[in-house]
Coordinates of C-alpha atoms and ligand atoms in Angstrom, one line a residue:
Chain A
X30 CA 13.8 -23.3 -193.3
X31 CA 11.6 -24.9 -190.9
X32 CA 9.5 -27.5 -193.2
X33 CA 11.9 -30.5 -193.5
X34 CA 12.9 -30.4 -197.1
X35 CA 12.6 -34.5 -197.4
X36 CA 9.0 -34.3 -197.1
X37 CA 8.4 -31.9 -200.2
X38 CA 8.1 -33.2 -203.4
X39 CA 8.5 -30.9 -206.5
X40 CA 7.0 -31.7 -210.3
X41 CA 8.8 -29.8 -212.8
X42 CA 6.6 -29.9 -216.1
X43 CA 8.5 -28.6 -219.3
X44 CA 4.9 -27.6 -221.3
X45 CA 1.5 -26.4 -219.9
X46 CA 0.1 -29.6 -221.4
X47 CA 2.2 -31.6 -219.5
X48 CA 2.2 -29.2 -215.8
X49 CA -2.1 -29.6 -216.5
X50 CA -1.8 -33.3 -216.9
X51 CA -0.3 -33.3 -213.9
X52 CA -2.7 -31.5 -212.2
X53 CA -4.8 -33.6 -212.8
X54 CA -3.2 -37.0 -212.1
X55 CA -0.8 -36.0 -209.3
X56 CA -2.6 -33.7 -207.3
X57 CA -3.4 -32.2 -205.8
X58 CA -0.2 -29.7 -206.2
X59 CA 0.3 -26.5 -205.1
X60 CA 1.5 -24.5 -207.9
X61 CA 4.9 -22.8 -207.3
X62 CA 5.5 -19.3 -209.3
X63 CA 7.3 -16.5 -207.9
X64 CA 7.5 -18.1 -204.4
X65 CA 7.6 -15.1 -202.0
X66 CA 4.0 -16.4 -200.6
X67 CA 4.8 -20.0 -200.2
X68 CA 8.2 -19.7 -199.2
X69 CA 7.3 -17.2 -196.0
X70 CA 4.6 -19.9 -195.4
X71 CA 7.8 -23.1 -195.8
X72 CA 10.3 -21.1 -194.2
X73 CA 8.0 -20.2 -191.0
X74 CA 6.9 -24.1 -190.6
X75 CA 3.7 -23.1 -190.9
X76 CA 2.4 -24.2 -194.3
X77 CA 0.8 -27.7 -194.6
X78 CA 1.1 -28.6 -198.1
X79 CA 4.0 -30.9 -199.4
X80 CA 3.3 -31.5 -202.7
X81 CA 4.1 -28.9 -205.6
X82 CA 4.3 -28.1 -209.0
X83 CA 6.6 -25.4 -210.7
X84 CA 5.4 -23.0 -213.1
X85 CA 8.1 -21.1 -213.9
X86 CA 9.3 -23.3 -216.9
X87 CA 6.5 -22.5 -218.8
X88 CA 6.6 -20.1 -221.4
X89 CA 3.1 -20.0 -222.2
X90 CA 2.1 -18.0 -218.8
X91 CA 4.5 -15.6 -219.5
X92 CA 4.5 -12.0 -221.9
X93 CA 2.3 -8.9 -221.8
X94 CA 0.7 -8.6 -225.1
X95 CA -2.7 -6.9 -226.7
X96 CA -5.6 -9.5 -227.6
X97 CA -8.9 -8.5 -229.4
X98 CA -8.3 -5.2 -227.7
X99 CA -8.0 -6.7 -224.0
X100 CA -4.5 -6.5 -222.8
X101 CA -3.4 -10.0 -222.2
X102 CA -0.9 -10.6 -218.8
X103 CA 0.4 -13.8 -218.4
X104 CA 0.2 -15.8 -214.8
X105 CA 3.9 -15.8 -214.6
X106 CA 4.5 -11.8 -215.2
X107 CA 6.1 -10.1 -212.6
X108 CA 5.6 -6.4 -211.0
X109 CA 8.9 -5.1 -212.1
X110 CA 7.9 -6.4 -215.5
X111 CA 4.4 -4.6 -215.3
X112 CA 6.8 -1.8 -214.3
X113 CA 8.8 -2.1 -217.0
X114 CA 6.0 -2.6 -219.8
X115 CA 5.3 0.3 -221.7
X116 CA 1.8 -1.0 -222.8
X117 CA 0.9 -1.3 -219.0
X118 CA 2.2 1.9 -218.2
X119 CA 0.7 3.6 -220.8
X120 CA -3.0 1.9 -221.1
X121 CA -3.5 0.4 -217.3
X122 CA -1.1 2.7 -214.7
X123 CA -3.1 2.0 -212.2
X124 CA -1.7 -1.4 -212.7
X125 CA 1.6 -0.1 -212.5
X126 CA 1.2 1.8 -209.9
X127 CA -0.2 -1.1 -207.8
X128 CA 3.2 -2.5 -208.9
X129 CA 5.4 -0.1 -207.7
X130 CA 3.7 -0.1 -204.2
X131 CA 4.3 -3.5 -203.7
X132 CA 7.1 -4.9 -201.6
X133 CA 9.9 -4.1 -202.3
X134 CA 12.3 -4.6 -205.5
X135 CA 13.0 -7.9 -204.0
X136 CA 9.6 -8.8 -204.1
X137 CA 8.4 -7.1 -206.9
X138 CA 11.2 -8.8 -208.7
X139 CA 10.0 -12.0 -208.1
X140 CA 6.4 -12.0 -206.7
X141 CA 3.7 -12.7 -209.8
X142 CA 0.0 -11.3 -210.9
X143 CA -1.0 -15.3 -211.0
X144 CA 0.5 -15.6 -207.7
X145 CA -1.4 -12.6 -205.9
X146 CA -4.7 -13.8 -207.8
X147 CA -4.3 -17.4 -206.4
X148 CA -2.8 -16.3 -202.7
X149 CA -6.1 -15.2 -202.4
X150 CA -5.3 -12.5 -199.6
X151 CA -8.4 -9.7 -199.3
X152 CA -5.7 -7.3 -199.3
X153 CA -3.4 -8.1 -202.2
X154 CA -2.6 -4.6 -204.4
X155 CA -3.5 -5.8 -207.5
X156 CA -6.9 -7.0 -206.5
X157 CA -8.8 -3.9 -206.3
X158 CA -7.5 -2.5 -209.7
X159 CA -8.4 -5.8 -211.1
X160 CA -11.7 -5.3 -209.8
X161 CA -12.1 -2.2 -211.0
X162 CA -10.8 -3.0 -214.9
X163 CA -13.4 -5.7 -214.9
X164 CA -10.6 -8.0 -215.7
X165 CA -11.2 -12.0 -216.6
X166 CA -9.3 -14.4 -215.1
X167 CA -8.1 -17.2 -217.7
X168 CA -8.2 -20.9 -215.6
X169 CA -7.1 -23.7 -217.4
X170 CA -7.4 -27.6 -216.9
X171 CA -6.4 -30.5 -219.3
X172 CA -9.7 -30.5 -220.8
X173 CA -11.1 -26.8 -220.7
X174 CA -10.7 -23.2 -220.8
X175 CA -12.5 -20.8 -219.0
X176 CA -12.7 -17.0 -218.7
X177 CA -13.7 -15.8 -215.1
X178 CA -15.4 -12.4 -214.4
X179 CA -12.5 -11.4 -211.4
X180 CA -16.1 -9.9 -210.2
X181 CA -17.0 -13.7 -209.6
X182 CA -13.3 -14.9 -208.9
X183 CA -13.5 -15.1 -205.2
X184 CA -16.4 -17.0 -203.2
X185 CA -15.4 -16.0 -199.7
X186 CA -12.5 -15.1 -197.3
X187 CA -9.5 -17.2 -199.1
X188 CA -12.0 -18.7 -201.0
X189 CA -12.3 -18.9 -205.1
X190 CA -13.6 -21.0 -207.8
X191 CA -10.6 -22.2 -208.6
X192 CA -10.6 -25.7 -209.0
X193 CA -7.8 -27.6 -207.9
X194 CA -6.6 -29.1 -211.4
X195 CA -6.7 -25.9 -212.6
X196 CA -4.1 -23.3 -213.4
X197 CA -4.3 -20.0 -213.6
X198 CA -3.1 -18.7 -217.0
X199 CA -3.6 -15.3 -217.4
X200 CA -5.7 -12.1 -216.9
X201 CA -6.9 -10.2 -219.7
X202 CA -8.1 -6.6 -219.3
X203 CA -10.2 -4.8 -221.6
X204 CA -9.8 -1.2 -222.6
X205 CA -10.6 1.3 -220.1
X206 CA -12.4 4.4 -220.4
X207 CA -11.7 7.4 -217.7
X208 CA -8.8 8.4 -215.4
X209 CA -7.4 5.5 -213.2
X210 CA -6.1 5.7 -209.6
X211 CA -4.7 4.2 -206.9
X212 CA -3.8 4.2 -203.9
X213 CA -2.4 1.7 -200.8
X214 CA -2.1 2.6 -197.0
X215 CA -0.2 1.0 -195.1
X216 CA 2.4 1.4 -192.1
X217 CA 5.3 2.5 -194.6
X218 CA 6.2 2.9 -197.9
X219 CA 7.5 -0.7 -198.7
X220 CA 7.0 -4.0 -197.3
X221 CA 3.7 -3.5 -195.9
X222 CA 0.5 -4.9 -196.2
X223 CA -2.4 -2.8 -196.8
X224 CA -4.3 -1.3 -193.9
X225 CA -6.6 0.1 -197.0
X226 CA -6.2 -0.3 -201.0
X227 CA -8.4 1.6 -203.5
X228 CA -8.5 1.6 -207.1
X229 CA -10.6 3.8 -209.3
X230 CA -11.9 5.1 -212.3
X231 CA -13.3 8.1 -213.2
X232 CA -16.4 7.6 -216.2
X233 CA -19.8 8.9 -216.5
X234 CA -20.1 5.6 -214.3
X235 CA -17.0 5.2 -211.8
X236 CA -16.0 2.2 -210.9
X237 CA -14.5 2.0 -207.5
X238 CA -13.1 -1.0 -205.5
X239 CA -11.7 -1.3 -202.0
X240 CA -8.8 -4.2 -200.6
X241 CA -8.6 -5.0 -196.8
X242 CA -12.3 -3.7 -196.1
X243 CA -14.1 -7.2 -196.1
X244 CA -13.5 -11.0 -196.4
X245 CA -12.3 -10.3 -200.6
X246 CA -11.9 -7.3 -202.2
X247 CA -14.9 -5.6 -203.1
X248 CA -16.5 -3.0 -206.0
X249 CA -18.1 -0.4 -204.3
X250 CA -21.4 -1.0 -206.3
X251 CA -23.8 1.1 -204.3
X252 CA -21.3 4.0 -203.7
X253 CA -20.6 4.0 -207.9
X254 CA -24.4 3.7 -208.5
X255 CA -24.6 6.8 -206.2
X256 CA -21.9 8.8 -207.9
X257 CA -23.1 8.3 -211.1
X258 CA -26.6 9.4 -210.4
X259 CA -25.5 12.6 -209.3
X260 CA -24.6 12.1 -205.3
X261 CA -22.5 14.8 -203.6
X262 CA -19.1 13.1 -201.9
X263 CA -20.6 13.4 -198.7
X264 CA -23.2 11.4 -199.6
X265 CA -20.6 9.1 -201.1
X266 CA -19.3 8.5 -198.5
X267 CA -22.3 7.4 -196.5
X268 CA -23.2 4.9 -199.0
X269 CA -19.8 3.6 -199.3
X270 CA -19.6 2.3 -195.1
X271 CA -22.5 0.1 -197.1
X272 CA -20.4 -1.4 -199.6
X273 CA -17.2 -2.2 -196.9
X274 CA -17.3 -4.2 -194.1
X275 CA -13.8 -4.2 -192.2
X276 CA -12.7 -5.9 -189.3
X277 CA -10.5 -5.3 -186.4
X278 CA -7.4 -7.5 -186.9
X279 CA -3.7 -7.3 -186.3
X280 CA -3.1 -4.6 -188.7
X281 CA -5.8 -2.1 -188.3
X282 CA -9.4 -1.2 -186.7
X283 CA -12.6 -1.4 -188.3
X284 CA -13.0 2.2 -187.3
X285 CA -9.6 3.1 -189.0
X286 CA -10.3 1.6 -192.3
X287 CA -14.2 2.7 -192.6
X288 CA -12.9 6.3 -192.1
X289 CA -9.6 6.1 -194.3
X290 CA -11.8 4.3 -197.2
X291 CA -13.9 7.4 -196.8
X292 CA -11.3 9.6 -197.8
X293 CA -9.7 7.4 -200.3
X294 CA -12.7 8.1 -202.1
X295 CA -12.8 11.4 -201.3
X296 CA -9.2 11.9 -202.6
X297 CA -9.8 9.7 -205.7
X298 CA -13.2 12.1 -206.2
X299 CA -11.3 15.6 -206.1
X300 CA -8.0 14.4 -208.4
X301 CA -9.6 12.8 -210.8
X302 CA -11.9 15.5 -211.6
X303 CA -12.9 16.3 -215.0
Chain B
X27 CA 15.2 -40.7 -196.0
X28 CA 16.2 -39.4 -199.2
X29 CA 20.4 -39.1 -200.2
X30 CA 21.7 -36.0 -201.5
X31 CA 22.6 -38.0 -205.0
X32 CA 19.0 -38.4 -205.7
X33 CA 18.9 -35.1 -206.7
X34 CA 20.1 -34.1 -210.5
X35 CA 22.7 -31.6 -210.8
X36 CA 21.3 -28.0 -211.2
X37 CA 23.6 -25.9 -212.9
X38 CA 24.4 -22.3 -213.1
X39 CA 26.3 -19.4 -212.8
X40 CA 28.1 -18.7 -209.3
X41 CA 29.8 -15.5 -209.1
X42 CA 31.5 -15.6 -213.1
X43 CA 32.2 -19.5 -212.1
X44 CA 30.2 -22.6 -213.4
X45 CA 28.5 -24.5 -209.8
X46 CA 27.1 -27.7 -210.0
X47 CA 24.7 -28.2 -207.3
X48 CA 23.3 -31.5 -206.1
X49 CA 20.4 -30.2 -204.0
X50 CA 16.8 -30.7 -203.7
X51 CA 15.3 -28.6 -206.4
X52 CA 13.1 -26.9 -203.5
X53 CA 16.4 -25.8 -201.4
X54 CA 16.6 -22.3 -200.7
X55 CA 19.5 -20.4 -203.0
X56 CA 19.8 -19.1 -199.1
X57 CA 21.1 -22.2 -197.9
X58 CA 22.8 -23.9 -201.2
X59 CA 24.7 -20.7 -201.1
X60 CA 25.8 -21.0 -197.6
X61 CA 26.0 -24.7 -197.1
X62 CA 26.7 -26.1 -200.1
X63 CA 28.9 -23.7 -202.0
X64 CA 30.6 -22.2 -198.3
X65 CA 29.7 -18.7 -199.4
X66 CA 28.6 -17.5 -195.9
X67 CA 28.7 -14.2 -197.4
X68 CA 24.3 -13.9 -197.8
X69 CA 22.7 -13.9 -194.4
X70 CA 19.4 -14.9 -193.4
X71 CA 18.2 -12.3 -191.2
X72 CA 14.4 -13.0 -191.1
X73 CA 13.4 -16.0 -193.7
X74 CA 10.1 -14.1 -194.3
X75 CA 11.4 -11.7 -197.6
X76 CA 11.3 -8.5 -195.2
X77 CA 14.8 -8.1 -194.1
X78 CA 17.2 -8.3 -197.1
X79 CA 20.0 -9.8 -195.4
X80 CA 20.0 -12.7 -197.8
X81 CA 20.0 -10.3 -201.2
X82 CA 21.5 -11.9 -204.0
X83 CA 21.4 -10.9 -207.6
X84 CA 19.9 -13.5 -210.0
X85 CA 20.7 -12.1 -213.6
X86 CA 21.5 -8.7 -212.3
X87 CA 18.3 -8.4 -210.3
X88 CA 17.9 -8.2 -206.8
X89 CA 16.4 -10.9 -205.0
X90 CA 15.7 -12.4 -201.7
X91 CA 17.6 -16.0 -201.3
X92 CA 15.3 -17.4 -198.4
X93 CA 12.2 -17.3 -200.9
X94 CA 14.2 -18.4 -204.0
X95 CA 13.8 -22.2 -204.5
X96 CA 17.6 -23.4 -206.1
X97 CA 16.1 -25.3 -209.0
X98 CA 14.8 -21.5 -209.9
X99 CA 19.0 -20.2 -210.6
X100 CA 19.3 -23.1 -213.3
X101 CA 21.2 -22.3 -216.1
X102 CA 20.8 -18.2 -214.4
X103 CA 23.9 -15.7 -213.0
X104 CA 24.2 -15.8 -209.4
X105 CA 26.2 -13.3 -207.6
X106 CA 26.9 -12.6 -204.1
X107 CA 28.9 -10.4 -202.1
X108 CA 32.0 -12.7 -202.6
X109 CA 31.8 -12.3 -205.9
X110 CA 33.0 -8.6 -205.6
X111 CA 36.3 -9.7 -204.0
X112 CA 35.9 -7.1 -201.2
X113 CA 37.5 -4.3 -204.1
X114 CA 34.3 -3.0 -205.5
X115 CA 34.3 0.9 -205.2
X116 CA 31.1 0.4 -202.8
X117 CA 32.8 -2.2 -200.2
X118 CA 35.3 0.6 -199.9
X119 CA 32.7 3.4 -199.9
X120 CA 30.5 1.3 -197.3
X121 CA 34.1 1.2 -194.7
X122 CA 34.5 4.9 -195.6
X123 CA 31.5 6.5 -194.9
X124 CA 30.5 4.7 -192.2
X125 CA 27.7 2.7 -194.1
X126 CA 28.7 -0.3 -192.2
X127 CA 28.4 -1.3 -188.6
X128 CA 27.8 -5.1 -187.4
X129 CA 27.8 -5.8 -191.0
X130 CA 24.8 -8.4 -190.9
X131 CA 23.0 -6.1 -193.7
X132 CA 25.9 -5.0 -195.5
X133 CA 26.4 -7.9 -198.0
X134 CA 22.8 -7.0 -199.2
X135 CA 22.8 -3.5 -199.0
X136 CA 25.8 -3.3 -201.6
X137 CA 24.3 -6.2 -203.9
X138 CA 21.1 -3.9 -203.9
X139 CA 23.0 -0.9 -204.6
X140 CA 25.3 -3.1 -207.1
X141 CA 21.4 -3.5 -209.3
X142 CA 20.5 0.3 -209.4
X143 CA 23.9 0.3 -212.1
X144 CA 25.9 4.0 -212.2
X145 CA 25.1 7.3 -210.2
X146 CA 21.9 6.3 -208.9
X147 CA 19.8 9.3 -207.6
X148 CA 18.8 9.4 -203.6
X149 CA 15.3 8.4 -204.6
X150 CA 17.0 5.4 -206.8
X151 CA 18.6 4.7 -203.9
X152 CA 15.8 4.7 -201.2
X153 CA 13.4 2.8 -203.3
X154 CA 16.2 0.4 -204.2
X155 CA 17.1 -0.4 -200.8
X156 CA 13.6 -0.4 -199.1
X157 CA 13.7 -3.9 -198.9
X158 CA 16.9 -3.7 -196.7
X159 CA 16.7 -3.3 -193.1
X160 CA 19.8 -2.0 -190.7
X161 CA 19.5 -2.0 -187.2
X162 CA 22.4 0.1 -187.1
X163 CA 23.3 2.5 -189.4
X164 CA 20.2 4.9 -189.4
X165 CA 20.4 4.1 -193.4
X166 CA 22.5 7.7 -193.4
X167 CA 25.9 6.3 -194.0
X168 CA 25.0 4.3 -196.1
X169 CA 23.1 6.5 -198.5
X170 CA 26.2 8.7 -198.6
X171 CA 28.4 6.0 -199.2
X172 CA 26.1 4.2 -202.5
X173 CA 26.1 8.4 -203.6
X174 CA 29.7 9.3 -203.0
X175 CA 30.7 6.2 -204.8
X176 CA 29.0 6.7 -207.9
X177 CA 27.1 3.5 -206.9
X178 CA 28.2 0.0 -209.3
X179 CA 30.2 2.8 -211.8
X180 CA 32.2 0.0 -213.5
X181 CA 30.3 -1.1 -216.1
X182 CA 31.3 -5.1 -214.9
X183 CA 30.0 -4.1 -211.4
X184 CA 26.1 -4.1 -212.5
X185 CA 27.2 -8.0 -212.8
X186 CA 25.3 -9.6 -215.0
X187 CA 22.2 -8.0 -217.1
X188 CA 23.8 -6.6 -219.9
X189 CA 25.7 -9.4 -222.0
X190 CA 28.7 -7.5 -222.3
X191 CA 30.1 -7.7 -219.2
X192 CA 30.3 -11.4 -218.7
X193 CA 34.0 -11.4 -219.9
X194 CA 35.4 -8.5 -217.3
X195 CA 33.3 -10.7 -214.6
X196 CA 35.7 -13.9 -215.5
X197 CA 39.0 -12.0 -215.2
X198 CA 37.9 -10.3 -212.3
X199 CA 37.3 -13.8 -211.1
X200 CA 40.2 -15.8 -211.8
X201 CA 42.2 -13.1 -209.6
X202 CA 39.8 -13.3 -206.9
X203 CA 40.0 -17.4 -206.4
X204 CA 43.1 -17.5 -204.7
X205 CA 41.2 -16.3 -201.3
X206 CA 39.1 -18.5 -201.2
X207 CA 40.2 -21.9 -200.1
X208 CA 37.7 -22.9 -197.9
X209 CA 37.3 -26.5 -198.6
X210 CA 33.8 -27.2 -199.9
X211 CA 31.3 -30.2 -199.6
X212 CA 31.2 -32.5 -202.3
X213 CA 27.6 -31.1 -202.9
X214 CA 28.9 -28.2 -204.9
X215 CA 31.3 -28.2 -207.5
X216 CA 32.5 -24.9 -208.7
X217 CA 34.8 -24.0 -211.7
X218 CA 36.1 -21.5 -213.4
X219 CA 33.9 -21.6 -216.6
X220 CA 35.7 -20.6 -220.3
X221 CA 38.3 -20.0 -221.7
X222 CA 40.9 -20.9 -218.7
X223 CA 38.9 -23.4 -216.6
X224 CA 40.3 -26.7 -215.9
X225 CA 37.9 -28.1 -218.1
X226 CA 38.2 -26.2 -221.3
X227 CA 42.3 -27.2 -220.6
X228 CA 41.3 -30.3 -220.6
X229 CA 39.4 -30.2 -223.7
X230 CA 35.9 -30.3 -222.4
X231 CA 33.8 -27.9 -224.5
X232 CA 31.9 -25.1 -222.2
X233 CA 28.4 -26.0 -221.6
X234 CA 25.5 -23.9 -223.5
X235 CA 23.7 -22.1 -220.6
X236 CA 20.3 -23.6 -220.7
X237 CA 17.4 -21.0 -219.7
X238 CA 14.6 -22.8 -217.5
Ligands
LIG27 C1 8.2 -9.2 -197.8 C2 7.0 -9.4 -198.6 C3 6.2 -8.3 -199.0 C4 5.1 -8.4 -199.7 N1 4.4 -7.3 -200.0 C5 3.2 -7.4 -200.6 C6 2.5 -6.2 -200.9 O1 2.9 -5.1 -200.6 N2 1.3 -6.4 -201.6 C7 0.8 -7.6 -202.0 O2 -0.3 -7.7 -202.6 N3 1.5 -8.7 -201.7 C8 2.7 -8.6 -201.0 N4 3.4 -9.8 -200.7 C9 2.8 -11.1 -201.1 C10 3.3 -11.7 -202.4 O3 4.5 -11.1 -202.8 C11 2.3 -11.5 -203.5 O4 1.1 -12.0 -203.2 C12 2.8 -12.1 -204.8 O5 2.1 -11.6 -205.9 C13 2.7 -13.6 -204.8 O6 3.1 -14.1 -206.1 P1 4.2 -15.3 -206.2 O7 4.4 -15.5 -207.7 O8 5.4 -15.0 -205.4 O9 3.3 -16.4 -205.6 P2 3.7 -17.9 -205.0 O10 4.3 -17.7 -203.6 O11 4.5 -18.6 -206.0 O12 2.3 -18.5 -204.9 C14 1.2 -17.9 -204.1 C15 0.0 -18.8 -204.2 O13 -0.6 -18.7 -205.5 C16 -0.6 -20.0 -206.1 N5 -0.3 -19.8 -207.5 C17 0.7 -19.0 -208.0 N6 0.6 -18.9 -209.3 C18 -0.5 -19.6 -209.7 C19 -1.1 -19.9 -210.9 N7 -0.6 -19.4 -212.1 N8 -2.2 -20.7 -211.0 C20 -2.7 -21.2 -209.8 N9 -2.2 -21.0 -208.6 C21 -1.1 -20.2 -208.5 C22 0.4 -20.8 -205.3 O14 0.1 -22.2 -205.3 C23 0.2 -20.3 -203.9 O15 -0.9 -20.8 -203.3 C24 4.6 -9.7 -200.0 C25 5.4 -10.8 -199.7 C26 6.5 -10.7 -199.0 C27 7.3 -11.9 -198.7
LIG28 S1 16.4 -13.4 -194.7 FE1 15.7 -13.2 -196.7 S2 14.7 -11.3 -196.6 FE2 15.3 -11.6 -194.5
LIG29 S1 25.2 -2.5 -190.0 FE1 24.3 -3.7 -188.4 S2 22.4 -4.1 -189.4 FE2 23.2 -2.7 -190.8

């Protein structure tokens, strides 16, 4: 590890009320969960931040459970236990599937939803389908509760309204009418970072949303707007370069990802026909 | 500067064995492992969570050491490749089928094989070992040897999920301790836990396993 371990300080709250009191007193903390994010960042020498606070004790962020219809995911829950939960698999396996494409069962043993939220990467895999379930984001601080829109969630590239005495708690996720899909490009099957990430799903009114393609991952308003009002895919497809706006970096071309979204959607379009 | 008794003993499971670690609680299993306890055993191949060198399993799952902050095993089942003695079916199968070269990978590739449990499938096997890169092998080999094997068959060998096997771990253990005598730093104690320990001897009830 290249960050000299004598310069890190680590709070180990027992109870959310405790780990948000801390928040707010001690911080401000970076908030430690499954790790595989902020040790890469540690290990490399490259992250700056020195003072943390560990999540993983508390129980409250944890379990997958149903909630005035919305399924409730706590912070803490991994992708092998979305994997693993039947209620996710049967109601949300898009969600799963996001899971499964993640890592590999290294990571997706110990990376965490409230950890890919937070990380705030445009191209983490469970952004899109997040997007795309119109899921809420539950941020907590000693003295409030709120329920974020994910539509809302991000401000900018690596930018959210996060707060930085606030925790993220969990995501809820309402029902979900119509067929779900996903899919990830990337350079191989495991381990790698999305060139392109699309979740969708089919209703009289799709809803469609893209990772990788701009600063945060985006809902394909315009191209669902399009499709729902009767648009061929061709069309579709013109509307969605619209919605995207990709850049060249180390991992793809512009040109690449505007023409693989394109198919995404076309692929998405033909299988999940009624 | 900060001295290494600062830090409050974090305790858990080391391959059937009871460690006491004093470490910062931000170490990385990766080096507590290596330095502390002398099990140079888990490699760090990349640091970055891509390579799988440094596999370990944490309550019979397969993790990656260099992202796994120590205070995380507390009170958890750790086991790496020494704790298979070098006589688990796949160590053999891994020298047999040519599933080993330089070796660097091969202490993770059998602990990820060691989490699929019994006859794994090919596709059990690719998807379980995607996160664990040879340089070497061409993966081949080492396919054939996790298939001809039958994979962990013993029912001890998945290590550590299922409750019941915690006992057959221990024996295995206490036969297995004799090799290894390398002297280790004060930093980490490690003991045979219950019933034949030194400590239960000497009339020291086991510790409850705390879950954090
Ligand atoms: C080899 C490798 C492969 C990977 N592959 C993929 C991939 O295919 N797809 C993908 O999307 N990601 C991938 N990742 C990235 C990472 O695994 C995911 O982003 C993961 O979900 C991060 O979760 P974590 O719990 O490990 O986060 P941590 O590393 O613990 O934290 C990440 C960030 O989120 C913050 N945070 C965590 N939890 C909370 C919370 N509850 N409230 C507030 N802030 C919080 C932390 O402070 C930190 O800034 C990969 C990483 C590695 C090392
Ligand atoms: S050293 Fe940990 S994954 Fe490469
Ligand atoms: S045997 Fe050399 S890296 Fe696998």
């Amino acid at each position: 590890m290249r960050t000299a371990l004598s310069a890190l300080t680590l709070l180990r709250p027992l109870s959310l009320r405790d780990a948000l009191r801390m928040m707010r007193d001690d911080g401000p903390l970076t908030p430690l969960a499954g790790c595989t994010d902020v040790y890469v960042g540690l290990n490399l020498g490259t992250a700056s931040d020195r003072r943390f606070i560990d999540l993983a004790r508390l129980e409250a962020l944890r379990g997958i459970a149903v909630r005035g219809g919305a399924i409730r995911i706590g912070a803490l829950t991994t992708y092998s236990e979305l994997l693993r939960s039947p209620l996710v698999r049967r109601r949300l396996p898009m969600l799963a599937s996001a899971a499964g494409a993640i890592g590999a069962v290294q990571i997706q043993n110990r990376g965490t939803i409230g950890g890919n939220i937070a990380n705030m990467s445009p191209a983490g895999d469970t952004l899109p389908v997040l997007a795309a379930a119109d899921a809420r984001v539950e941020l907590r601080s000693v003295d409030r509760v709120r329920t974020v829109p994910f539509a809302l969630y991000y401000t900018g590239y690596r930018r959210s309204v996060r707060r930085t005495d606030e925790i993220i708690t969990a995501i809820e996720v309402p029902p979900v009418e119509g067929a779900q899909w996903f899919r990830k490009v990337g350079t191989h099957a495991a381990q790698s970072i999305s060139k392109v990430v699309m979740a969708g799903v089919r209703a009289e009114r799709p809803r469609i949303a893209f990772g990788s393609v701009a600063p945060t991952v985006v809902r394909a308003r315009r191209t669902e707007d399009a499709l729902a009002a009767g648009a061929t895919i061709a069309e579709a497809r013109e509307v969605l370069q619209l919605d995207i706006s990709p850049i060249d970096d180390i991992r793809s071309t512009a040109a690449y990802r505007r023409e693989v979204a394109a198919r995404l959607l076309t692929q998405f379009w033909s299988s999940t026909a009624p | 500067m900060t001295t290494r008794s600062a830090f409050r003993p974090i305790v858990f499971t080391l391959n059937g064995a009871r460690a006491s670690v004093r470490a910062h609680p931000m170490a990385r299993l990766l080096d507590v492992l290596r330095e502390s306890c002398g099990l140079t055993g888990t490699k760090e191949g990349c640091g970055e969570g891509e390579c799988g060198a440094c596999t370990v399993l944490v309550d019979g799952r397969a993790v990656n050491s260099c992202l796994v902050p120590v205070a995380h095993v507390a009170g958890r089942k750790v086991l790496t490749i020494e704790g298979l003695k070098g006589r688990h079916p796949l160590q053999r199968a891994f020298a047999e089928h040519g599933g080993t070269q330089c070796g660097f990978c091969t202490p993770g590739m059998i602990l990820a094989a060691v989490a699929l449990g019994p006859h794994p499938t090919l596709e059990d096997v690719r998807r379980g070992l995607a996160g664990n890169i040879c340089r070497c092998t061409g993966y081949e080999g080492i396919y054939r040897a996790i298939l001809k094997s039958g994979g962990a068959s013993r029912a001890s060998d998945s290590g550590t999920r299922n409750a019941g096997s915690t006992r057959q771990e221990k024996t295995s253990h206490a036969k297995g301790e004799a090799r290894s005598r390398v002297p280790r730093p004060a930093s980490c104690s490690r003991r045979r836990s219950r019933p034949a320990g030194r400590l239960a001897k000497a009339g020291v009830p086991p510790r409850r396993r705390r879950r954090t």
